[in-house]
Amino acid sequence: MFLLLFLFFLSVNALSNYHESYTGKRISEEEYKEHVKQNTSFWCTNEILPCHPLEGRRVDGSCNNLKYYTLGAVHTPQYRILPPEYSRDDRGFEPKLTKRGNDMPLPRAVRTNVLLEGHLSDRRFTQLLTHFLVHVPGDFLSLHDTVNYVQWKPYCCTEKGKQDNMCIPIKVPDEDPVHRFSGIRCFNLTRPESFQSARCRPNNTLPERIVTSTPALDLSNIYGNNMKLLNEKGRLFKGGLLKFEMVNGAVWPPSIKGPANLCYGNHPPMETRCHDTPESGANSVLGSNLFSIWTWRYHNVIANALAAINPCWDDERLFYTSREINIAVTYQIFLYEALALLMGQHNLINAGVLSPGLGFRDIYDDNLAPQVSMEFPFVLRWFHTLQEGILRLYDEKGYHLRDDRITNMTLRTGYLVDNLPYVTQGAFRQPSAKLDYAIDSDMAQTVLTHHQRASDVFTSDLTKNRYFFFPSYVKYREFCFHNKYRRFEDLVDAIDPERIELLREKYTDVEDIDLIVGLWLERPISGGYVPPTLYCISVVQLVRTIASDRHWYERPNRPNAFSFEQLLEIRKSTIASFMCTVGDSVTEIQPQAFLRAGPGNEIQSCDHIDRLNINAWYDHTCSRKPH
Ligand SMILES: *[C@@H]1O[C@H](CO)[C@@H](O)[C@H](O)[C@H]1NC(C)=O
Ligand SMILES: *[C@@H]1O[C@H](CO)[C@@H](O)[C@H](O)[C@H]1NC(C)=O
Ligand SMILES: *[C@@H]1O[C@H](CO)[C@@H](O)[C@H](O)[C@H]1NC(C)=O
Ligand SMILES: *[C@@H]1O[C@H](CO)[C@@H](O)[C@H](O)[C@H]1NC(C)=O
């Protein structure tokens, strides 16, 4: 009897559902307790209940791939398109040296040399596109690296920073075009969080990035990345709805009661609103805040519509069907509208990112692990060059009311309570910044406003480029286009000669050019507006993301798959129809709302904008008479 009991406990131990997040290895109850004791359980372990082939998409991303069921969950490793390059010294792993063995040129000096500051409006794109491009990456990366040096380790430029290995302050050269007048000689920055800094891996191994989102395109920036958070802060458990509050007659995510310590940018006592949702994207930079509110509302619009046509559906079914539709609509708009405009529809069809037809497609491959590359979220930082600093507010008749500054809206959810209708109207009326080689001054000087005296998002991006240990720009060119680059002149196939000169002023060898700097200066892709190397890295990722996601919305053979008729309704989704459904005071809009209104794209009544018809989800069994 004793022995039986003993064996029983042993097998319970062996059958723990805890896994190491880095290796995916199952660990025992004892090993898990050790993590709790060391306070490493949050980052370094995942509890994963046994997978079922017929279950739907999990909130935590696990069991997406049944072979590699831990990958896909939060805090699991990314992969690299090209192997890392770095140097080592007594501090540990450091950025690589130049080809000749010297330190790389100062990031701020490179940045101010190659990117001009200035202001030109784009003739094609609206601010709504830049807001959306801020929102979507929140689904597969995380913001904690910024919080780190602003809030947790705010001392990197001081003496104390010299003692903290996580600090990597950015040196501002004496002859800096702006700061030779300000006296500022340092920008605060910390190293990217890694499995090593989270104490999941030993410090003598190469730092590997750890992020807080799931790698799938699953709106984890809205629904959160674990069931407990979703149930506590998300679900109302009634009618399939997300929790909500009515403010000025509109639906909003719930707000924190009491001190809003996340919304550092609020101007009290007037501005108090701060969202209490499963993810911090709802109190973040402006674009992310806006789309969090709209996407939150969209869920509830769908849930109410489903409940009205299918009275026999319970809360669970309404909730998860609404979530499926919400995810599908967001990525239909992202791929078939936003990226098609930016990267070229034909390019993306040829590359296999977009389906050529309206029907199903199934490129699922269960040998591919659901993972995001290190490079993909990083190259999206190029879109910072598109960000306009001025926020123009309009009324619903299209009259310009006043201007504010986008960078002032960060972590300032309270600002939106009175201004959301005007910000919304402005989003599809105001142009984005021009896609040129110039950047907005706010983004380049004061991007973190009152949180830092000075901060330059482009210089931070370049510094991070080096701490992510990416090989040089020309290695990515070789990977993507199979060209060899031995001398600066060889770059003429990618970069205009006068910009090659700018590079030559800062780098001694062509092999030293940093990846992001190459992206900044490349001529755009034919048929689109983005740098070809950004395009290449994005396509590699998107094809993999679609092929490795068992629950991808265009698949016919998956648990809870859409019917053909339902998929056709998803395909009707556009950013214009989305804004007509959830945008404050939006009663008219141009049909292609990522593009400026004008001939062929006139602002018109929402009644003329095609929308998803929920009747495709009508369930005949609800009307059957009970026996
Ligand atoms: C334990 O870890 C969590 C998550 O990283 C952190 O928020 C908390 O401050 C840590 N607690 C202690 C006592 O170190
Ligand atoms: C590794 O280094 C990080 C950052 O300096 C530190 O927080 C962590 O405690 C170290 N881990 C170990 C196991 O020493
Ligand atoms: C916006 O930021 C600028 C620069 O930091 C500051 O001077 C201004 O007062 C801010 N405006 C608002 C409305 O917060
Ligand atoms: C860096 O952080 C320190 C300490 O918080 C702060 O005093 C300084 O102004 C910051 N530097 C800049 C350039 O903002």
XYZ file of C-alpha atoms and ligand atoms in Angstrom:
683
model
C 0.000 0.000 0.000
C 2.742 2.387 1.034
C 4.693 1.518 -2.075
C 1.638 2.086 -4.254
C 1.093 5.512 -2.733
C 4.744 6.298 -3.232
C 4.567 5.258 -6.880
C 1.430 7.303 -7.255
C 3.209 10.441 -6.019
C 6.169 9.739 -8.224
C 3.978 9.549 -11.294
C 2.157 12.743 -10.309
C 5.553 14.351 -10.142
C 6.567 13.050 -13.534
C 3.262 14.240 -15.008
C 3.583 17.889 -14.000
C 2.363 20.299 -16.671
C 5.221 22.724 -16.075
C 7.752 23.279 -18.836
C 10.943 25.243 -19.132
C 10.076 28.141 -21.439
C 13.505 28.190 -23.105
C 13.969 24.489 -23.907
C 10.340 23.399 -23.819
C 11.406 20.543 -21.557
C 8.816 19.204 -19.130
C 9.946 19.711 -15.520
C 8.859 18.068 -12.287
C 6.800 19.664 -9.554
C 10.022 19.901 -7.496
C 11.905 21.716 -10.213
C 9.004 24.095 -10.605
C 9.019 24.843 -6.881
C 12.692 25.652 -7.139
C 11.852 28.262 -9.808
C 9.204 29.729 -7.509
C 11.762 29.928 -4.744
C 14.237 31.705 -7.029
C 11.429 33.929 -8.349
C 12.098 32.788 -11.914
C 8.848 30.909 -12.504
C 7.141 33.816 -14.303
C 9.710 34.117 -17.097
C 11.323 30.703 -17.169
C 8.395 28.298 -16.921
C 5.062 27.723 -18.653
C 2.214 25.577 -17.413
C 0.796 23.778 -20.428
C -2.169 21.451 -20.105
C -2.211 18.446 -22.473
C -2.987 19.406 -26.078
C -6.056 18.254 -27.899
C -5.990 18.152 -31.722
C -9.584 19.396 -31.974
C -9.362 22.354 -29.580
C -9.379 25.928 -30.838
C -6.683 28.569 -30.533
C -5.352 28.840 -26.995
C -4.932 32.260 -25.448
C -1.406 31.403 -24.291
C -0.375 30.184 -27.769
C 0.578 26.678 -26.659
C -0.481 23.599 -28.643
C -0.558 25.545 -31.870
C 1.891 23.042 -33.304
C 1.163 19.575 -31.891
C 4.770 18.400 -32.382
C 6.427 21.437 -30.827
C 3.554 22.248 -28.516
C 5.482 24.572 -26.184
C 6.753 26.817 -28.979
C 4.071 29.341 -29.760
C 3.613 30.093 -26.069
C 4.920 33.258 -24.424
C 8.537 33.560 -23.268
C 9.693 30.955 -25.790
C 12.745 31.571 -28.007
C 12.794 33.444 -31.282
C 14.910 32.199 -34.176
C 17.455 34.028 -36.309
C 17.429 34.314 -40.076
C 21.229 34.801 -40.052
C 23.643 33.684 -37.304
C 24.602 36.322 -34.702
C 27.881 38.279 -34.744
C 29.340 39.736 -31.557
C 32.529 40.296 -29.619
C 33.382 39.239 -26.062
C 35.118 41.122 -23.297
C 35.080 41.116 -19.498
C 31.528 42.551 -19.508
C 30.356 39.526 -21.499
C 28.777 39.589 -24.944
C 29.197 42.927 -26.705
C 28.460 44.305 -30.199
C 30.816 43.168 -32.922
C 33.827 45.258 -33.850
C 34.459 46.615 -37.327
C 36.116 44.450 -39.970
C 39.444 46.071 -39.020
C 38.913 45.361 -35.323
C 37.905 48.852 -34.141
C 34.813 50.021 -32.288
C 31.811 50.700 -34.494
C 31.075 54.395 -35.246
C 28.901 56.125 -32.609
C 25.211 55.421 -33.296
C 24.095 59.021 -32.754
C 26.804 60.277 -35.120
C 25.748 57.805 -37.818
C 22.088 58.678 -37.340
C 22.519 62.449 -37.583
C 24.731 62.003 -40.628
C 22.407 59.836 -42.701
C 18.871 60.910 -41.745
C 17.717 64.487 -42.203
C 15.205 66.049 -39.869
C 12.306 67.801 -41.479
C 8.673 67.751 -42.321
C 6.935 66.779 -45.554
C 3.484 65.219 -45.853
C 2.924 62.091 -47.863
C 0.697 62.381 -50.920
C -0.718 58.872 -50.561
C -0.993 57.571 -47.021
C -3.002 58.709 -43.996
C -2.070 58.849 -40.339
C -4.510 55.938 -39.816
C -1.953 53.683 -41.519
C 0.833 54.704 -39.140
C -1.459 54.173 -36.122
C -2.267 50.674 -37.411
C 1.411 49.907 -38.006
C 2.120 50.833 -34.400
C -0.684 48.600 -33.142
C -0.075 45.353 -35.039
C 3.530 44.609 -33.945
C 2.313 44.752 -30.324
C 0.788 41.343 -31.067
C 4.225 39.686 -31.344
C 6.709 41.829 -29.409
C 6.726 43.684 -26.122
C 7.350 47.100 -24.696
C 9.230 46.132 -21.567
C 12.593 47.253 -22.935
C 11.471 50.887 -22.927
C 9.845 50.627 -19.507
C 13.123 49.184 -18.316
C 15.315 52.244 -18.778
C 12.597 54.821 -18.185
C 11.054 53.324 -15.065
C 13.070 50.497 -13.534
C 16.670 51.465 -14.252
C 16.412 55.203 -14.874
C 20.067 55.842 -14.053
C 22.023 54.559 -17.053
C 23.638 57.936 -17.830
C 24.730 58.463 -14.213
C 27.614 57.033 -12.137
C 25.341 54.266 -10.894
C 24.814 53.157 -14.498
C 28.506 52.282 -14.770
C 28.020 49.612 -12.089
C 24.976 48.034 -13.767
C 25.824 45.676 -16.593
C 22.305 46.111 -18.017
C 23.037 49.791 -18.772
C 24.220 50.676 -22.260
C 24.062 54.502 -22.302
C 24.341 56.135 -25.720
C 27.163 58.649 -26.109
C 26.212 61.947 -27.716
C 29.233 63.418 -29.544
C 30.431 66.933 -28.622
C 29.807 68.171 -32.157
C 26.210 66.859 -32.225
C 24.098 69.198 -34.393
C 21.435 69.602 -31.679
C 23.037 68.765 -28.364
C 26.197 70.833 -28.769
C 23.759 73.549 -27.626
C 21.968 71.583 -24.892
C 24.885 70.111 -22.983
C 23.294 66.636 -23.109
C 26.043 64.090 -23.777
C 24.209 60.846 -23.035
C 20.875 59.110 -23.726
C 19.663 56.466 -21.281
C 19.291 52.923 -22.580
C 19.334 49.362 -21.221
C 20.235 46.090 -22.885
C 17.355 44.080 -24.359
C 15.807 41.709 -21.816
C 16.964 38.178 -22.461
C 16.634 34.651 -21.115
C 19.918 35.487 -19.372
C 18.766 38.718 -17.688
C 15.569 36.923 -16.653
C 17.848 34.288 -15.067
C 16.505 31.408 -17.186
C 19.879 30.751 -18.817
C 23.441 31.117 -17.534
C 25.165 34.444 -18.180
C 28.015 32.833 -20.094
C 25.654 31.883 -22.921
C 24.768 34.242 -25.772
C 21.940 36.593 -24.691
C 18.710 35.623 -26.428
C 15.744 37.938 -26.474
C 12.703 37.162 -24.355
C 9.334 38.751 -25.221
C 5.944 38.855 -23.539
C 3.676 38.235 -26.520
C 2.807 35.032 -28.326
C 4.510 34.707 -31.738
C 1.237 34.037 -33.611
C -0.955 36.724 -35.186
C -3.642 36.165 -32.553
C -4.328 39.608 -31.006
C -2.491 38.691 -27.818
C -2.087 42.472 -27.462
C -5.874 42.612 -26.875
C -6.807 39.281 -25.285
C -3.594 38.835 -23.298
C -1.315 35.850 -23.231
C -2.832 33.721 -20.512
C -6.246 32.457 -19.585
C -6.117 33.741 -16.021
C -5.588 37.356 -17.126
C -8.210 37.086 -19.847
C -10.761 35.758 -17.381
C -9.919 38.321 -14.701
C -9.550 41.456 -16.778
C -11.131 40.631 -20.127
C -14.262 38.536 -20.132
C -17.589 39.717 -18.794
C -18.891 36.096 -18.850
C -22.145 37.320 -20.309
C -23.195 37.288 -23.939
C -19.656 36.563 -25.131
C -18.686 40.147 -24.279
C -15.487 41.754 -23.084
C -15.916 43.892 -19.958
C -16.775 47.445 -20.868
C -17.790 50.871 -19.612
C -19.886 53.508 -21.305
C -18.136 56.891 -21.617
C -19.752 59.796 -23.478
C -22.202 57.299 -24.983
C -19.512 55.008 -26.393
C -18.100 51.611 -25.371
C -14.632 51.671 -23.735
C -12.446 49.049 -22.094
C -12.760 49.137 -18.288
C -10.619 51.664 -16.421
C -8.504 51.134 -13.314
C -10.262 52.293 -10.173
C -7.940 54.309 -8.012
C -4.480 55.656 -8.862
C -3.625 55.064 -12.499
C 0.041 54.321 -12.029
C 0.470 52.973 -15.581
C -0.680 56.126 -17.314
C 2.290 58.313 -16.381
C 1.353 60.785 -19.116
C -2.138 61.634 -17.774
C -2.591 65.234 -16.689
C -4.510 64.972 -13.421
C -6.990 65.900 -12.077
C -8.814 66.147 -15.425
C -7.295 63.054 -17.038
C -7.793 59.939 -14.940
C -8.684 57.198 -17.394
C -6.281 54.252 -17.534
C -7.323 50.918 -18.957
C -7.446 47.745 -16.928
C -7.143 45.096 -19.647
C -5.152 41.866 -20.037
C -2.415 43.685 -21.981
C -0.546 46.948 -21.527
C -1.007 47.916 -25.202
C -4.206 49.689 -24.152
C -2.107 52.241 -22.218
C 0.835 52.777 -24.484
C 1.761 54.912 -27.478
C -1.143 56.636 -29.204
C -1.599 54.291 -32.190
C -1.670 51.295 -29.909
C -4.179 52.935 -27.526
C -6.510 53.876 -30.363
C -6.592 50.446 -31.960
C -6.927 48.754 -28.568
C -10.116 50.713 -27.922
C -11.483 50.103 -31.422
C -10.603 46.383 -31.486
C -12.071 45.921 -27.998
C -15.312 47.481 -29.228
C -15.252 45.408 -32.416
C -15.285 42.235 -30.331
C -18.425 43.372 -28.550
C -20.172 44.493 -31.741
C -19.602 40.997 -33.175
C -20.648 39.244 -29.953
C -23.896 41.231 -29.765
C -24.670 40.539 -33.421
C -23.991 36.809 -33.003
C -26.132 36.662 -29.865
C -28.999 38.344 -31.705
C -29.068 35.802 -34.550
C -28.116 32.736 -32.486
C -30.079 32.866 -29.220
C -29.094 29.300 -28.351
C -25.342 30.055 -28.228
C -23.847 30.274 -24.746
C -21.322 32.825 -23.511
C -18.377 30.539 -24.264
C -19.303 29.969 -27.885
C -20.165 33.631 -28.454
C -16.890 34.746 -26.900
C -14.569 32.446 -28.816
C -16.361 32.907 -32.143
C -16.167 36.697 -31.734
C -12.467 36.406 -30.944
C -11.881 34.283 -34.062
C -13.679 36.860 -36.211
C -11.847 39.757 -34.577
C -8.446 38.139 -35.249
C -9.379 37.273 -38.842
C -10.683 40.776 -39.592
C -7.545 42.427 -38.186
C -5.219 40.260 -40.265
C -7.366 40.475 -43.379
C -6.916 44.264 -43.117
C -3.231 44.027 -42.218
C -2.245 41.711 -45.062
C -4.688 42.445 -47.867
C -4.987 46.194 -47.347
C -2.081 47.696 -45.367
C 0.759 45.491 -46.598
C -0.687 45.224 -50.106
C -0.469 49.032 -50.330
C 2.988 49.301 -48.792
C 4.696 46.279 -50.308
C 2.759 45.840 -53.538
C -0.141 43.428 -53.954
C 1.444 41.576 -56.881
C 4.737 41.243 -55.059
C 2.994 39.673 -52.070
C 0.868 37.322 -54.174
C 3.972 36.104 -55.995
C 5.781 35.643 -52.688
C 2.923 33.550 -51.260
C 1.981 36.012 -48.516
C -1.396 36.863 -50.080
C -3.840 34.425 -51.577
C -4.601 35.217 -55.250
C -8.268 34.255 -54.828
C -11.050 34.747 -52.291
C -11.377 31.112 -51.260
C -9.555 29.017 -48.697
C -5.876 28.281 -48.832
C -3.927 25.776 -46.839
C -0.168 26.017 -46.718
C 0.033 24.559 -43.205
C 3.239 22.670 -42.487
C 3.542 21.057 -39.076
C 7.317 20.729 -39.472
C 7.567 24.498 -39.041
C 7.651 25.717 -35.462
C 5.476 28.764 -34.780
C 8.233 31.285 -34.085
C 9.075 34.855 -34.904
C 12.546 35.742 -36.136
C 14.702 38.227 -34.239
C 14.955 40.231 -37.438
C 11.279 40.677 -38.324
C 10.024 42.850 -35.437
C 13.322 44.687 -35.562
C 13.125 45.735 -39.226
C 9.593 47.042 -38.616
C 11.317 49.810 -36.659
C 12.039 51.293 -40.066
C 8.395 52.473 -39.939
C 9.462 55.006 -37.309
C 10.632 57.075 -40.294
C 6.980 57.322 -41.416
C 5.740 58.683 -38.128
C 4.396 62.211 -38.198
C 4.907 64.169 -34.964
C 1.948 66.528 -35.249
C -1.500 65.163 -34.451
C -4.207 67.054 -36.297
C -7.690 67.065 -34.810
C -10.753 67.385 -37.062
C -14.508 67.464 -36.508
C -16.879 65.112 -38.324
C -17.508 67.683 -41.068
C -13.815 67.678 -41.876
C -12.970 71.035 -40.282
C -9.534 71.266 -38.755
C -9.831 72.118 -35.052
C -6.312 72.224 -33.635
C -2.963 70.409 -33.423
C -1.323 68.386 -30.669
C 1.874 66.369 -30.530
C 1.776 62.606 -30.887
C 4.741 62.022 -28.611
C 2.849 63.841 -25.814
C 0.120 61.194 -25.945
C 2.277 58.272 -24.845
C 0.991 56.531 -21.683
C -1.782 59.128 -21.613
C -5.060 57.253 -22.006
C -6.888 60.011 -20.100
C -6.335 62.440 -22.979
C -8.567 60.363 -25.235
C -11.762 60.672 -23.180
C -12.639 64.091 -24.599
C -10.597 63.967 -27.780
C -11.179 60.531 -29.304
C -13.813 61.650 -31.878
C -11.479 64.380 -33.183
C -8.386 62.170 -33.166
C -10.406 59.544 -35.061
C -11.591 62.026 -37.693
C -8.050 63.312 -38.018
C -6.609 59.822 -38.462
C -8.127 59.306 -41.908
C -7.896 62.966 -42.979
C -4.312 63.763 -42.010
C -1.477 62.537 -44.234
C 1.339 60.440 -42.802
C 4.890 61.744 -43.006
C 6.414 61.343 -46.441
C 8.285 58.161 -47.242
C 11.570 59.866 -47.911
C 14.926 60.043 -46.185
C 13.719 62.636 -43.675
C 12.443 62.044 -40.154
C 10.197 63.915 -37.771
C 11.999 66.141 -35.239
C 9.912 65.003 -32.264
C 10.736 61.370 -33.018
C 14.388 62.336 -33.314
C 14.719 64.548 -30.230
C 11.989 64.152 -27.636
C 10.237 60.906 -28.436
C 9.805 60.030 -24.760
C 8.804 63.648 -23.891
C 8.602 64.279 -20.160
C 9.856 60.750 -19.405
C 13.328 61.754 -20.653
C 14.940 65.140 -21.306
C 15.991 63.948 -24.724
C 15.603 60.729 -26.657
C 16.085 59.811 -30.294
C 14.143 56.738 -31.376
C 16.380 56.209 -34.428
C 19.595 56.245 -32.421
C 18.015 53.797 -29.949
C 16.987 51.566 -32.857
C 20.537 51.569 -34.213
C 22.016 50.830 -30.790
C 19.583 47.946 -30.313
C 20.530 46.675 -33.778
C 24.032 46.132 -32.394
C 22.914 44.567 -29.099
C 20.715 42.132 -31.008
C 24.012 41.030 -32.619
C 22.756 41.200 -36.193
C 25.367 40.654 -38.903
C 25.974 43.522 -41.293
C 23.515 44.958 -43.775
C 25.378 43.500 -46.748
C 25.015 39.955 -45.366
C 21.236 40.440 -45.439
C 21.517 41.818 -48.985
C 23.426 38.679 -49.927
C 20.849 36.469 -48.226
C 17.947 38.234 -49.945
C 19.315 39.076 -53.373
C 22.445 36.915 -53.755
C 24.603 39.910 -54.620
C 28.139 40.358 -53.283
C 29.299 43.676 -51.848
C 33.041 44.224 -51.533
C 33.303 47.968 -52.067
C 30.967 50.867 -51.321
C 30.378 51.363 -55.061
C 28.817 47.910 -55.251
C 25.863 49.281 -53.297
C 24.553 51.291 -56.265
C 22.038 48.538 -57.018
C 20.352 49.392 -53.700
C 21.283 52.924 -52.641
C 21.660 56.233 -54.502
C 25.279 57.405 -54.953
C 24.935 60.534 -52.772
C 23.661 58.397 -49.900
C 26.486 55.927 -50.385
C 28.745 58.948 -49.773
C 27.032 59.526 -46.401
C 27.802 55.931 -45.438
C 31.396 56.255 -46.535
C 31.791 59.236 -44.200
C 30.970 57.062 -41.172
C 32.007 53.497 -42.018
C 35.428 52.356 -43.174
C 34.331 49.096 -44.824
C 31.136 48.209 -46.605
C 30.877 45.084 -44.397
C 30.527 47.335 -41.327
C 27.218 48.973 -42.321
C 24.485 48.236 -39.774
C 21.268 46.553 -40.949
C 18.910 49.398 -39.965
C 21.163 52.022 -41.530
C 21.039 50.159 -44.842
C 17.236 50.073 -44.593
C 17.094 53.809 -43.919
C 18.929 54.554 -47.162
C 17.671 51.911 -49.600
C 15.608 52.878 -52.627
C 12.067 51.471 -52.278
C 11.006 48.180 -53.804
C 9.434 48.282 -57.245
C 5.649 48.187 -56.972
C 5.768 49.314 -53.324
C 7.160 51.860 -50.889
C 9.346 49.935 -48.445
C 13.063 49.079 -48.565
C 13.637 45.795 -50.435
C 15.575 44.236 -47.548
C 12.747 45.023 -45.135
C 10.391 43.478 -47.677
C 12.520 40.340 -47.910
C 12.777 39.821 -44.130
C 9.036 40.458 -43.733
C 8.110 37.994 -46.458
C 10.305 35.267 -44.953
C 8.471 35.787 -41.655
C 4.923 36.135 -42.967
C 5.118 33.012 -45.109
C 6.399 31.121 -42.083
C 3.800 32.623 -39.746
C 0.947 31.630 -42.034
C 2.338 28.157 -42.721
C 3.123 27.399 -39.066
C -0.209 28.497 -37.570
C -2.609 25.579 -37.215
C -5.423 28.055 -36.540
C -4.755 30.434 -39.449
C -8.085 31.945 -40.539
C -7.736 31.078 -44.243
C -7.421 27.337 -43.525
C -10.370 25.063 -44.275
C -9.201 22.100 -42.146
C -8.808 23.376 -38.634
C -10.817 23.263 -35.420
C -13.719 25.754 -35.670
C -12.817 26.648 -39.275
C -14.888 29.295 -41.018
C -17.267 28.069 -43.696
C -16.601 29.234 -47.252
C -19.464 31.708 -46.937
C -18.029 33.071 -43.669
C -14.559 33.480 -45.162
C -16.071 35.541 -48.000
C -17.545 37.875 -45.360
C -14.172 38.192 -43.609
C -12.677 39.100 -47.006
C -14.993 42.125 -47.216
C -13.307 43.691 -44.198
C -11.514 46.949 -44.860
C -10.183 49.576 -42.541
C -13.024 51.822 -43.757
C -15.712 49.315 -42.737
C -13.920 48.745 -39.432
C -13.912 52.498 -38.709
C -17.581 52.809 -39.732
C -18.362 50.074 -37.192
C -16.303 51.250 -34.203
C -14.873 54.720 -34.931
C -16.328 57.546 -32.837
C -18.584 59.817 -34.897
C -17.536 58.135 -38.145
C -20.572 58.292 -40.448
C -18.600 58.912 -43.615
C -15.127 57.921 -44.768
C -13.150 57.239 -47.944
C -13.382 53.538 -49.044
C -9.585 53.162 -48.904
C -8.976 54.866 -45.583
C -5.236 54.136 -45.416
C -5.054 56.365 -48.512
C -5.869 60.040 -48.575
C -9.309 60.968 -49.843
C -9.425 62.361 -53.376
C -10.677 61.587 -56.859
C -11.607 57.895 -57.033
C -11.434 57.646 -53.225
C -14.032 60.203 -52.183
C -15.334 60.441 -48.632
C -18.805 58.895 -48.673
C -21.509 57.701 -46.334
C -20.792 54.537 -44.361
C -24.004 53.167 -45.899
C -22.053 52.750 -49.132
C -19.108 50.948 -47.533
C -19.385 47.157 -47.837
C -19.398 45.446 -44.431
C -19.160 41.931 -43.055
C -22.618 40.328 -42.928
C -23.029 38.419 -39.679
C -25.838 36.284 -41.137
C -23.134 33.998 -42.530
C -22.845 32.777 -38.907
C -26.580 32.071 -38.598
C -27.083 28.775 -36.789
C -30.182 26.916 -37.999
C -30.165 24.608 -35.009
C -31.152 27.502 -32.698
C -34.612 27.758 -34.281
C -35.325 24.022 -34.063
C -38.160 23.235 -31.705
C -36.944 21.580 -28.498
C -38.171 17.965 -28.159
C 9.732 38.353 -8.779
O 9.588 38.409 -10.196
C 8.553 39.259 -10.661
C 8.437 39.082 -12.158
O 9.661 39.212 -12.801
C 8.865 40.693 -10.230
O 7.838 41.552 -10.668
C 9.015 40.749 -8.731
O 9.407 42.052 -8.327
C 10.057 39.732 -8.225
N 10.042 39.692 -6.789
C 11.154 39.686 -6.062
C 10.981 39.596 -4.598
O 12.263 39.759 -6.579
C 23.094 37.587 -15.211
O 23.224 38.976 -15.443
C 22.044 39.733 -15.156
C 22.269 41.158 -15.606
O 23.456 41.676 -15.118
C 21.691 39.616 -13.683
O 20.503 40.333 -13.393
C 21.493 38.155 -13.346
O 21.260 37.996 -11.981
C 22.725 37.321 -13.759
N 22.378 35.922 -13.616
C 23.137 35.092 -12.877
C 22.669 33.681 -12.832
O 24.134 35.482 -12.312
C 3.977 68.468 -25.122
O 5.357 68.313 -25.003
C 6.091 69.511 -25.091
C 7.556 69.159 -25.086
O 7.852 68.214 -24.098
C 5.695 70.418 -23.942
O 6.408 71.627 -24.047
C 4.213 70.682 -24.024
O 3.799 71.441 -22.925
C 3.449 69.375 -24.050
N 2.072 69.633 -24.256
C 1.125 68.999 -23.608
C -0.276 69.367 -23.969
O 1.358 68.157 -22.783
C 18.779 59.915 -18.057
O 18.304 59.550 -16.782
C 18.688 60.458 -15.770
C 18.290 59.868 -14.451
O 16.912 59.554 -14.456
C 18.054 61.817 -16.027
O 18.420 62.740 -15.040
C 18.514 62.321 -17.398
O 17.858 63.514 -17.717
C 18.231 61.281 -18.463
N 18.876 61.710 -19.687
C 18.207 62.223 -20.715
C 19.022 62.620 -21.894
O 17.002 62.319 -20.742
